[in-house]
Short mmCIF file of C-alpha atoms and ligand atoms in Angstrom, two decimals:
data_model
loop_
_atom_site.label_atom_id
_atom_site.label_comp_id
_atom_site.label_asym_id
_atom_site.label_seq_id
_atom_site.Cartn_x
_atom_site.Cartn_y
_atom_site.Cartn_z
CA UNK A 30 14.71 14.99 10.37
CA UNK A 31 12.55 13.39 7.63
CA UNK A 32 12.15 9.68 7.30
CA UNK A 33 14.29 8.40 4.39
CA UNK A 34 11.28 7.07 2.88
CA UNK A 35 9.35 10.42 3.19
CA UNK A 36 6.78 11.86 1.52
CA UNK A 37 5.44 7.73 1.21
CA UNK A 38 7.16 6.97 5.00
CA UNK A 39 5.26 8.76 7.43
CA UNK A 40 4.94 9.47 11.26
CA UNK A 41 1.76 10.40 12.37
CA UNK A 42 0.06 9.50 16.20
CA UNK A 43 3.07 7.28 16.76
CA UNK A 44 2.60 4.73 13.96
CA UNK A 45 4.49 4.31 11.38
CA UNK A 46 2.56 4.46 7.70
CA UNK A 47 3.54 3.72 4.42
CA UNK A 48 2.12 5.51 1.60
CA UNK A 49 -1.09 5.75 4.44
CA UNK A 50 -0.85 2.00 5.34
CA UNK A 51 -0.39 1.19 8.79
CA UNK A 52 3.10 -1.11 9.03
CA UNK A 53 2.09 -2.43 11.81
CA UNK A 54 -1.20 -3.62 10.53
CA UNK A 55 0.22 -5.01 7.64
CA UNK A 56 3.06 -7.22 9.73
CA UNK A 57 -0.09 -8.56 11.28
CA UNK A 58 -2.00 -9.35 8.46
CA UNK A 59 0.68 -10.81 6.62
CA UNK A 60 3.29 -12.15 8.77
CA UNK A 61 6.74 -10.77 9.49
CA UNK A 62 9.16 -10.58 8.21
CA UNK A 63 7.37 -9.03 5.53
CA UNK A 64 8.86 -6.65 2.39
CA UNK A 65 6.30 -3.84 1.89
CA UNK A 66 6.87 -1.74 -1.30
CA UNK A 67 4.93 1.47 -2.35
CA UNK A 68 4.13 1.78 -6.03
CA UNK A 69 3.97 5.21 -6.29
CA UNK A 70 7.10 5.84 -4.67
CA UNK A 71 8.53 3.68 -7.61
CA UNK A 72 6.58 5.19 -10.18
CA UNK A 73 7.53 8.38 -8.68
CA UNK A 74 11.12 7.83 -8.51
CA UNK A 75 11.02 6.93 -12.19
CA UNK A 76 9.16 9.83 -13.45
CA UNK A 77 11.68 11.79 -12.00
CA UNK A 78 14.44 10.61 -14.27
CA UNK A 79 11.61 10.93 -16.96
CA UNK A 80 10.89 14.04 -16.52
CA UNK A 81 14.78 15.28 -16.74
CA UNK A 82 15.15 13.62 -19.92
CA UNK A 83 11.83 14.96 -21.44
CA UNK A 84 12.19 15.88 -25.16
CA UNK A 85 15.22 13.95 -25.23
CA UNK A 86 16.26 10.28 -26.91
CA UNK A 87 16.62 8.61 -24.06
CA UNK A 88 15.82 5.48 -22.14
CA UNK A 89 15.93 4.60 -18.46
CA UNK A 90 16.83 0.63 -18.17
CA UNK A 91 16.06 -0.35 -14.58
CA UNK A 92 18.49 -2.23 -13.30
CA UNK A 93 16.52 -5.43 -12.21
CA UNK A 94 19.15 -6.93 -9.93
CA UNK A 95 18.22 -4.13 -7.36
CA UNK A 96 14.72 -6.23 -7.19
CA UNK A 97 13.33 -8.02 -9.51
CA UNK A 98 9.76 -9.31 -8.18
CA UNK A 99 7.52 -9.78 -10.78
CA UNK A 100 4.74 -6.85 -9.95
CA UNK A 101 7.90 -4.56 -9.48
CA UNK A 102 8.76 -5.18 -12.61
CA UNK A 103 5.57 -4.64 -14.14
CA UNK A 104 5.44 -1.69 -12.27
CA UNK A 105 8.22 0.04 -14.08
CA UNK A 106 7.43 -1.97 -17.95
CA UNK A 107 3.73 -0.48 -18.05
CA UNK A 108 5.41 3.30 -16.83
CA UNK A 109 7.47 2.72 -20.04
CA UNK A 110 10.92 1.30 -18.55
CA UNK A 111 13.81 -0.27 -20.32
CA UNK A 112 15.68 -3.37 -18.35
CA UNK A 113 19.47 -3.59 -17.18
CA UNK A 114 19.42 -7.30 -17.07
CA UNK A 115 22.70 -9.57 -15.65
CA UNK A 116 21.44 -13.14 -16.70
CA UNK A 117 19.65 -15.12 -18.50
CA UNK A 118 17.36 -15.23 -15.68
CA UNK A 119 16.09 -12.06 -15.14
CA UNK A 120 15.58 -11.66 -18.90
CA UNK A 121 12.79 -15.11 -18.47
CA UNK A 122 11.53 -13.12 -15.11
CA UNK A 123 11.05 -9.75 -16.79
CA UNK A 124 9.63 -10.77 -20.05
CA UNK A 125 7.01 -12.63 -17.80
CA UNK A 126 6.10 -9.37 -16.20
CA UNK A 127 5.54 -7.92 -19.31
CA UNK A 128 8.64 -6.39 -20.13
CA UNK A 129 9.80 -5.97 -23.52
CA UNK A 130 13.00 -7.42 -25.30
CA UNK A 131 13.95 -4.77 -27.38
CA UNK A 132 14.07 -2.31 -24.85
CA UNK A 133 16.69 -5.00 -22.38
CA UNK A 134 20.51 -4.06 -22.05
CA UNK A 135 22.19 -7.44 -21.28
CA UNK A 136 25.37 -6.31 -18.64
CA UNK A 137 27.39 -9.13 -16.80
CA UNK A 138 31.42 -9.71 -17.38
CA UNK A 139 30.43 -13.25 -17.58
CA UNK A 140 27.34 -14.37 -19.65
CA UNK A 141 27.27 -17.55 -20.97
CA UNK A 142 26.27 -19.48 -24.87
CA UNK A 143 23.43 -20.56 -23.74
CA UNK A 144 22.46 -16.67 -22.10
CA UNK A 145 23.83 -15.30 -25.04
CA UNK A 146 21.31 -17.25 -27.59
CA UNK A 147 18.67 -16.77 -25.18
CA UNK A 148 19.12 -13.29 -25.59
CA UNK A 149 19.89 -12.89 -29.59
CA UNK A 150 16.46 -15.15 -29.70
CA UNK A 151 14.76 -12.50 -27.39
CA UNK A 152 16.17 -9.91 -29.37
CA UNK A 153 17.13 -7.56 -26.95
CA UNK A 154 17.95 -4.33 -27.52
CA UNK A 155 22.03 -4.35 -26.56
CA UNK A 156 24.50 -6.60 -25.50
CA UNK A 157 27.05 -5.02 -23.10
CA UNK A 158 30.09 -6.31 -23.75
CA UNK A 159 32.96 -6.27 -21.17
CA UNK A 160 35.86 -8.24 -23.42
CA UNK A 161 37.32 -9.05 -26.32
CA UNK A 162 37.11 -13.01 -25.95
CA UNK A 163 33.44 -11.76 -25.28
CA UNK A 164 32.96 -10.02 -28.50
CA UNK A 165 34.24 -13.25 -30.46
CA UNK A 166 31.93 -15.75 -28.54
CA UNK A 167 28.87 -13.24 -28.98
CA UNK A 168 30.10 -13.36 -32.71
CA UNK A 169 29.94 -16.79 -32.99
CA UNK A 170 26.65 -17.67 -31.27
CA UNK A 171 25.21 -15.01 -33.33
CA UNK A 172 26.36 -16.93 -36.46
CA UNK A 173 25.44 -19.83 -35.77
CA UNK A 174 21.61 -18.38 -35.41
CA UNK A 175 21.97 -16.63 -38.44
CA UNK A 176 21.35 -13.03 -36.47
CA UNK A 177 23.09 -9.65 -35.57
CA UNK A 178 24.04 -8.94 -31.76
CA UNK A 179 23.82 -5.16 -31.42
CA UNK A 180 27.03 -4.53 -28.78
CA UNK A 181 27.83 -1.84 -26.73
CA UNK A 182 31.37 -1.51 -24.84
CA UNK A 183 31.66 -1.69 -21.64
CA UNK A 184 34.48 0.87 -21.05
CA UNK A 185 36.16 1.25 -17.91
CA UNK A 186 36.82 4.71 -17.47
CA UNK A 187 39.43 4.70 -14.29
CA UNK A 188 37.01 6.97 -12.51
CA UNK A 189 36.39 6.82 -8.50
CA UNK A 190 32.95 6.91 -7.54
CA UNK A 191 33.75 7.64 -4.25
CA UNK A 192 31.77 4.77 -3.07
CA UNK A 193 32.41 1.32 -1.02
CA UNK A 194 34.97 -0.76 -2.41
CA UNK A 195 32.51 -3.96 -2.84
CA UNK A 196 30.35 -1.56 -4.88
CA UNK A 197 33.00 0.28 -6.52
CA UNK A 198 33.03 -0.68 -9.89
CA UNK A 199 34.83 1.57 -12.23
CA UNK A 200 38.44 1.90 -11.56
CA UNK A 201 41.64 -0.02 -13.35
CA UNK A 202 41.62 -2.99 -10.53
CA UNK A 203 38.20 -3.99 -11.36
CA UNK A 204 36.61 -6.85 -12.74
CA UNK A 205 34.56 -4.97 -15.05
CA UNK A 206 34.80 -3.60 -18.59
CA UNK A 207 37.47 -2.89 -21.07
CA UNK A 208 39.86 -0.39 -20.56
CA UNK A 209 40.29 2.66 -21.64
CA UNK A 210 43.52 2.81 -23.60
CA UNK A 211 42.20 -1.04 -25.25
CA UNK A 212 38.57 0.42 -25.97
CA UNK A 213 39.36 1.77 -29.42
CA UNK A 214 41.12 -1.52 -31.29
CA UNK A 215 38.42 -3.15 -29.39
CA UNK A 216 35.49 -1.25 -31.33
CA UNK A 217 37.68 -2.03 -34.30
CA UNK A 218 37.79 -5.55 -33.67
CA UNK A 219 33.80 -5.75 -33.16
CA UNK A 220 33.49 -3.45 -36.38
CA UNK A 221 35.21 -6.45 -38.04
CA UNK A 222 33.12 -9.17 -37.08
CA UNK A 223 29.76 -10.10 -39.37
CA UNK A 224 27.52 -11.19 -36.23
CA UNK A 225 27.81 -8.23 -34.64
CA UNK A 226 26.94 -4.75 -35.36
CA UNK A 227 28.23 -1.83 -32.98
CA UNK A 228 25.37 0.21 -31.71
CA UNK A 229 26.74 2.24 -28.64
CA UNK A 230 29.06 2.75 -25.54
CA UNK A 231 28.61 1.95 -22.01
CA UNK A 232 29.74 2.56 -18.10
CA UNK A 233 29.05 2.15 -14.45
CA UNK A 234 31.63 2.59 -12.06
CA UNK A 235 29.93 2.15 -9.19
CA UNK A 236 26.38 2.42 -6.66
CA UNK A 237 25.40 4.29 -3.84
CA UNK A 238 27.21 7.45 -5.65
CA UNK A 239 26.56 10.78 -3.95
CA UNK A 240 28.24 12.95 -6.31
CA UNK A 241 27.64 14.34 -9.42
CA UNK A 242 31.64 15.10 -10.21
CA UNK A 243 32.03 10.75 -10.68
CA UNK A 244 29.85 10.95 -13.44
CA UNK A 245 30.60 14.08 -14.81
CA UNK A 246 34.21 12.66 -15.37
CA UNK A 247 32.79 9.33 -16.45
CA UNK A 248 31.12 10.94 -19.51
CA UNK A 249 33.76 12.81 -20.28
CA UNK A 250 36.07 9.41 -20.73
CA UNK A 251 33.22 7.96 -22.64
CA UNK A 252 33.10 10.94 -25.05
CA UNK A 253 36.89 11.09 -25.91
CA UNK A 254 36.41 7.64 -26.91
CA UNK A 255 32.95 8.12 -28.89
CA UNK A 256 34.59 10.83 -30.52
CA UNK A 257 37.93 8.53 -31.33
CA UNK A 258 36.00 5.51 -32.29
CA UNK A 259 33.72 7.79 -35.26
CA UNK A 260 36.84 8.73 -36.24
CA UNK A 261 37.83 5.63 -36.98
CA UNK A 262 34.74 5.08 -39.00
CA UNK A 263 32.59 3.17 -36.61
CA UNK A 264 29.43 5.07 -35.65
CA UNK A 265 28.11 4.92 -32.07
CA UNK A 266 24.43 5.63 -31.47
CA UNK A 267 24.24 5.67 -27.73
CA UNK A 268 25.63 6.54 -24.28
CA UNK A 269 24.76 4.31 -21.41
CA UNK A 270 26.12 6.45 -18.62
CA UNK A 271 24.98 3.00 -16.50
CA UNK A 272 23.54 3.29 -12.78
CA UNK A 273 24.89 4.08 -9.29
CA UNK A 274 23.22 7.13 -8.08
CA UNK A 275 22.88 6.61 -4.38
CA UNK A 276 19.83 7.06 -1.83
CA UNK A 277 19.51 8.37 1.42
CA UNK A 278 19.76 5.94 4.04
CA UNK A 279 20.85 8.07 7.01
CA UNK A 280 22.27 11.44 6.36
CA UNK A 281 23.61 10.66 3.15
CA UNK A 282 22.39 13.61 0.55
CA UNK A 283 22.71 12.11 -2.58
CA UNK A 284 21.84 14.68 -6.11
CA UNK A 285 17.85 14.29 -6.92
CA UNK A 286 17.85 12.08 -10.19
CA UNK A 287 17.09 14.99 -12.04
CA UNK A 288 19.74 17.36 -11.47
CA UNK A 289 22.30 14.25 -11.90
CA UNK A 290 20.27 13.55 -15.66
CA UNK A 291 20.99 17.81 -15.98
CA UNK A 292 23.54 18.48 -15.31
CA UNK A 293 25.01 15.24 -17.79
CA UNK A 294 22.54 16.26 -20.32
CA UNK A 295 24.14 19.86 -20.23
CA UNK A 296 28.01 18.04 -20.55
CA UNK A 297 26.65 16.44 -23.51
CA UNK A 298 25.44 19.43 -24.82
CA UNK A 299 28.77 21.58 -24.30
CA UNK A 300 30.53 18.78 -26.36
CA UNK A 301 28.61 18.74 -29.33
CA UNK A 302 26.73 15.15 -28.21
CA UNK A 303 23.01 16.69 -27.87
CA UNK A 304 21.72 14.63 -30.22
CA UNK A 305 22.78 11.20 -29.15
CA UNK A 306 20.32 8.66 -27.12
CA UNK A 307 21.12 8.62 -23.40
CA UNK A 308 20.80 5.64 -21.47
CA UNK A 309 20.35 5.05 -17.42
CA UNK A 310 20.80 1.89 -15.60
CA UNK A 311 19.60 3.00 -12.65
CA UNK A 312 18.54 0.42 -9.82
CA UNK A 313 18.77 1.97 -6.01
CA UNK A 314 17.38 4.94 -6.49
CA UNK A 315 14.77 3.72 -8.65
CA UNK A 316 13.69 1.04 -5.35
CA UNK A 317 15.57 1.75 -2.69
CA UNK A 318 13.63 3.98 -0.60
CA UNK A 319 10.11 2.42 -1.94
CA UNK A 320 10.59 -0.30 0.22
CA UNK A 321 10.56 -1.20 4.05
CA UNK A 322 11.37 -4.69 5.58
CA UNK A 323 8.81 -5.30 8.83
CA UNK A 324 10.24 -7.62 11.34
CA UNK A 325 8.55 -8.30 15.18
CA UNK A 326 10.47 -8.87 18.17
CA UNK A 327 11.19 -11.95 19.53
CA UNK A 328 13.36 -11.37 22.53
CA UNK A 329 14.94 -8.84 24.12
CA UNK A 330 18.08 -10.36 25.68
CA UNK A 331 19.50 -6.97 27.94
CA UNK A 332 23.57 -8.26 28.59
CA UNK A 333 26.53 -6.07 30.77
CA UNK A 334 28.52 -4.89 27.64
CA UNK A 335 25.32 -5.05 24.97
CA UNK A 336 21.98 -5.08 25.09
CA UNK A 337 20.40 -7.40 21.82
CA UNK A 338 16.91 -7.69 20.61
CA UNK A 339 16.51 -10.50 18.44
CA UNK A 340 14.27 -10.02 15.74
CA UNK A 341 12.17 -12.98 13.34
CA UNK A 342 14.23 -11.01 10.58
CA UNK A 343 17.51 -11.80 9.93
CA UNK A 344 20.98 -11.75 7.35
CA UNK A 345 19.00 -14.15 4.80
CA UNK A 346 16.49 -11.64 4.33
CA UNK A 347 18.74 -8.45 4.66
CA UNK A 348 22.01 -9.19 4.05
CA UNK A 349 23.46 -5.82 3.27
CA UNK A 350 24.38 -5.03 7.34
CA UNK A 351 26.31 -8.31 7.41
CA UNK A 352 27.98 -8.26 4.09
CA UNK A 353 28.74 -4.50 3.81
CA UNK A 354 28.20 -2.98 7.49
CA UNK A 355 25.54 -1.18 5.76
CA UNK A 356 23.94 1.06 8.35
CA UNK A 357 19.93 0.90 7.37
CA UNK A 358 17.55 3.27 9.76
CA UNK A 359 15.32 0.94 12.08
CA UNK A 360 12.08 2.87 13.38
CA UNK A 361 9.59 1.20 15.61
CA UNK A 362 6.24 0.82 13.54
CA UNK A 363 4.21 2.20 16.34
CA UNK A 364 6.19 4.69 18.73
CA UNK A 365 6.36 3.79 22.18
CA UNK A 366 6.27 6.78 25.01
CA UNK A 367 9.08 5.05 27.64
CA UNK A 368 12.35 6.45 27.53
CA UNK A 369 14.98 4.06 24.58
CA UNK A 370 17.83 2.33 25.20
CA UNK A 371 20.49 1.22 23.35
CA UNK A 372 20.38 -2.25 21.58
CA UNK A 373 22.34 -4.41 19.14
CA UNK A 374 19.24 -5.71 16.26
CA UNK A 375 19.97 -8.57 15.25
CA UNK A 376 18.40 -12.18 13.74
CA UNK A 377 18.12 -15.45 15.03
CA UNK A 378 20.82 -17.07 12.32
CA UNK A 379 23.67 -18.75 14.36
CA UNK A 380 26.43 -16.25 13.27
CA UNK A 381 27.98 -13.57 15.17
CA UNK A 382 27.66 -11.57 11.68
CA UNK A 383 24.05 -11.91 11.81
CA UNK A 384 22.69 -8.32 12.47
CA UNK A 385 20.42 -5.63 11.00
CA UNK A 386 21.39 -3.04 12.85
CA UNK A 387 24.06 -1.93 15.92
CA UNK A 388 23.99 0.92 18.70
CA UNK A 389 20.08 1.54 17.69
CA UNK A 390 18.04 3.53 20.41
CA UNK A 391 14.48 2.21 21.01
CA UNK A 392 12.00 1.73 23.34
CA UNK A 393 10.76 -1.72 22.46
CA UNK A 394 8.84 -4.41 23.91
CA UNK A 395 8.99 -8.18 22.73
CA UNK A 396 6.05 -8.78 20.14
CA UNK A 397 7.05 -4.85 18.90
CA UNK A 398 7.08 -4.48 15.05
CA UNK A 399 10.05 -2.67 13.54
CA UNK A 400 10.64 -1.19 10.10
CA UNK A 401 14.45 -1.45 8.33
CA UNK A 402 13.62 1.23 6.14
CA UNK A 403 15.47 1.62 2.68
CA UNK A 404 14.93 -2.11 1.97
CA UNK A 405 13.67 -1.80 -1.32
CA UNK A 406 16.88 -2.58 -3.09
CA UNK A 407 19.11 -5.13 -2.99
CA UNK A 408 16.70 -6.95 -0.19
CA UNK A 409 14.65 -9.63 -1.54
CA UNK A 410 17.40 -10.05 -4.67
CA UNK A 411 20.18 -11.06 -2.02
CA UNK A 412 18.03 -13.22 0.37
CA UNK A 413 18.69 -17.09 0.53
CA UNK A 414 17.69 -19.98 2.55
CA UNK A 415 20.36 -19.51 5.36
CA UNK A 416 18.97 -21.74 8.39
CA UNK A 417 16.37 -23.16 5.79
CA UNK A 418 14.49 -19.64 6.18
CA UNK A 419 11.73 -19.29 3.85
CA UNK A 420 12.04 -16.29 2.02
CA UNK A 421 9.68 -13.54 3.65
CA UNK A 422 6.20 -12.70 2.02
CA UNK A 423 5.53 -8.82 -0.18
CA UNK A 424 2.87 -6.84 -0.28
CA UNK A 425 2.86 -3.55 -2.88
CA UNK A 426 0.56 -0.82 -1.54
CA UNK A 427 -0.90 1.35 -4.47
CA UNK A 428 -3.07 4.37 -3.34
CA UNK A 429 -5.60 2.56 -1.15
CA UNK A 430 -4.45 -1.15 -2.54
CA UNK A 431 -2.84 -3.55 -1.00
CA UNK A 432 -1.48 -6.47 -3.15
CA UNK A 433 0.01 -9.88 -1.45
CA UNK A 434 2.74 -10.37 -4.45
CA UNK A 435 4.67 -12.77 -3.10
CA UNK A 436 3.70 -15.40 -0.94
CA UNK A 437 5.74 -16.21 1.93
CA UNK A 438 7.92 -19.49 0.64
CA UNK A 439 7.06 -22.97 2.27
CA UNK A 440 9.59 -24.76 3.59
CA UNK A 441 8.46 -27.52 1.62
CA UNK A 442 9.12 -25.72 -1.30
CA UNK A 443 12.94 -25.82 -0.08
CA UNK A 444 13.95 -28.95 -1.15
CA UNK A 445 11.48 -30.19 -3.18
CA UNK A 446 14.11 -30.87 -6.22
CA UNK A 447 16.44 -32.54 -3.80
CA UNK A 448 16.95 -36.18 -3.62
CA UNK A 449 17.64 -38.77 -0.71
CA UNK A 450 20.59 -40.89 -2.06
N1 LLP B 508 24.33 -1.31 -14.14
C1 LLP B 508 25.28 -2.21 -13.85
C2 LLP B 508 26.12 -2.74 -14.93
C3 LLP B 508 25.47 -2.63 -12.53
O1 LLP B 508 26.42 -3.52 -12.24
C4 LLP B 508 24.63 -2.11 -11.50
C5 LLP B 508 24.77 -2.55 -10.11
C6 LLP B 508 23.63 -1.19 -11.86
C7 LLP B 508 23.53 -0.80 -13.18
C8 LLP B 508 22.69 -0.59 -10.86
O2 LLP B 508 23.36 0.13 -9.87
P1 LLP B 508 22.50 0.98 -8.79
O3 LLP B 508 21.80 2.07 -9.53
O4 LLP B 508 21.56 0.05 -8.13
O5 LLP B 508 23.54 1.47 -7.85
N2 LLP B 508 24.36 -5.21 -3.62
C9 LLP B 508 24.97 -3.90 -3.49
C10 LLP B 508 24.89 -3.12 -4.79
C11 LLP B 508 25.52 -3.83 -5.95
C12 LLP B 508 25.40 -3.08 -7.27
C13 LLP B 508 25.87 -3.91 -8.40
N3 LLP B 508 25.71 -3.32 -9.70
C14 LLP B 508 24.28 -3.18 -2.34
O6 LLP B 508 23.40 -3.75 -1.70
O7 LLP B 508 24.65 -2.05 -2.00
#
């Protein structure tokens, strides 16, 4: 079976390379744990979406939240990206990486005044609006400035992705958007107000989709209510069909990018919506599989119901295992030839929930590097301080490259704006 990972993730003598780097090599140079991206995996993952929507209005908004380190950001703003952003954070981070307002789609069911004005100052390209108490703050703040907030709806569409629950985002008991049966009065309503100025329509209803059928149904939703709301005299310029396609992390076998973009494309087509601008928010598959997290053995601790090897990596780093019992391949970065056993990975944080991965088979030894592979989303964005555990170091490789772009934090650095009383 291929690597998830593959063609950048490769076997070859026993070790472990990524994008022809030696993992192992690089844990030593740089210290484990250690986040190692490949750039060309991300560019490639991008141009893939690209490609499908060639000769097409489009724009693919990366969805930053998946991981939003400053040279991965660059990475996708100078191969022509748009930005999903969620706060008024990661629109600062991403216009420091070069990213540019007017292509950012601002998405969150709770942004502040302060995010909004940030934003209208920015000028970003879209608001996403998930509410109508929403639509009358962005009003306001956009009067008061003296500007026009472009909004899209955020529509609900009562579709199952078919995903986890957590990360199941588009059905009636959610959080998120407005609903279906509300969306047109709601369009009215935003038609009505001076500071803002309708632009398109929006979904996501969920991540770590492995179906095409989900979005297919999605669209369709979205359409009956483009189609409604031009009727009622308020043009719509875009469809954001959001993010959420999935990635392979085990024997998952998610659509390629492009045959999702198709075979959408084609459902726009059969309803008469060719000619409208598509927009992706795509942020796992874009990352997800471009990145490995490289952790060394500390102890191997063999017990009469489990065996556990500890690892210098743990929940604060990769928190996905413990907060979603995500199962994320683990692969020795240099093979050995004894015959595996069965162990329990795990981190040195003092909670039972602290593991990266259970039932593994490996032949390890302590001092051993390991690979989580399929790290590059949703890793570094989720990892805290837990244990005051500096945040691990991350090194892009690019063709024969290999860039340090994040040092490994200092624990000094921890509480350096705290105060003794
Ligand atoms: N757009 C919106 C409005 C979103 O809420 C999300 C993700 C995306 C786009 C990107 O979705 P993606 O293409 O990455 O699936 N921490 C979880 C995933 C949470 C996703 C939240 N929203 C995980 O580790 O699985």
């Amino acid at each position: 079976m291929s690597l998830p990972g593959a063609p950048f993730l490769t076997r070859a003598g026993g070790e472990l390379r990524f994008d022809g780097h030696s993992l192992a090599d690089l844990g030593r140079r740089f210290g484990t744990p250690l986040y190692v991206y490949s750039r060309r995996a991300m560019r490639a993952a991008f141009d893939a979406y690209e490609r499908a929507l060639a000769g097409r209005p489009h724009l693919v908004c990366y969805a930053m939240k998946a991981n939003s380190s400053l040279a991965v950001l660059q990475t996708f703003a100078q191969a022509g990206a748009g930005f999903d952003i969620v706060s008024g954070g990661e629109l600062t981070r991403v216009l420091a990486a070069g990213g540019r307002a007017d292509r950012v789609v601002f998405s969150g069911v709770g942004k502040t005044r302060a995010e909004m004005r940030q934003a209208l100052l920015a000028g970003v390209r879209c608001f996403n609006v998930e509410s109508e108490p929403e639509l009358e703050t962005l009003n306001a703040v956009a009067l008061e400035l003296g500007r026009v907030a472009p909004v899209s709806l955020r529509v609900n569409p009562d579709v199952d992705a078919g995903t986890h629950p957590y990360i199941s985002t588009g059905l009636k008991g959610n959080k998120f958007g407005v609903a279906h049966a509300d969306a047109v009065a709601t369009y009215r309503r935003a038609a009505s107000l001076p500071g803002l100025r309708v632009a398109g329509i929006d979904c996501h209803i969920g991540s770590q989709i492995t179906q095409i059928g989900p979005y297919l149904d999605a669209l369709d939703r979205l359409l009956d209510l483009v189609e409604a709301v031009e009727a009622a005299g308020i043009p719509i310029h875009h469809v954001d069909v959001g993010g959420g396609l999935g990635i392979t992390y085990t024997d998952e076998q998610p659509p390629p990018a492009a045959d999702m973009v198709r075979a959408l494309l084609a459902r726009l087509d059969a309803r008469g919506h060719g000619h409208r601008e598509v927009l992706f928010e795509p942020g796992r598959s874009l990352v997800g599989n471009a990145g490995v997290l490289v952790t060394e053995v500390l102890v191997l601790k063999p017990g009469e119901t489990k065996n556990f090897c500890i690892v210098d990596a743990a929940m604060n780093d990769l928190v996905r295992p413990a907060m979603y019992e995500a199962w994320m391949a683990i692969e020795p970065c240099v093979a050995r030839a004894e015959p595996p056993i069965t162990w329990d990975v795990v981190g040195p944080i003092c909670e039972s929930g602290d593991w990266l991965g259970r039932e593994r088979v490996l032949a390890l030894q302590p001092g051993d590097r390991l690979a989580i592979l399929s790290a590059g989303a949703y890793g570094m964005t989720m990892a805290s301080n837990y244990n005051t555990r500096p945040r691990a170091a991350e090194v892009m490789v690019d063709g024969d490259a290999v860039h340090l772009i994040r040092e490994r934090e200092r624990v000094e650095t921890l509480f350096a704006d705290e105060r003794l009383v």
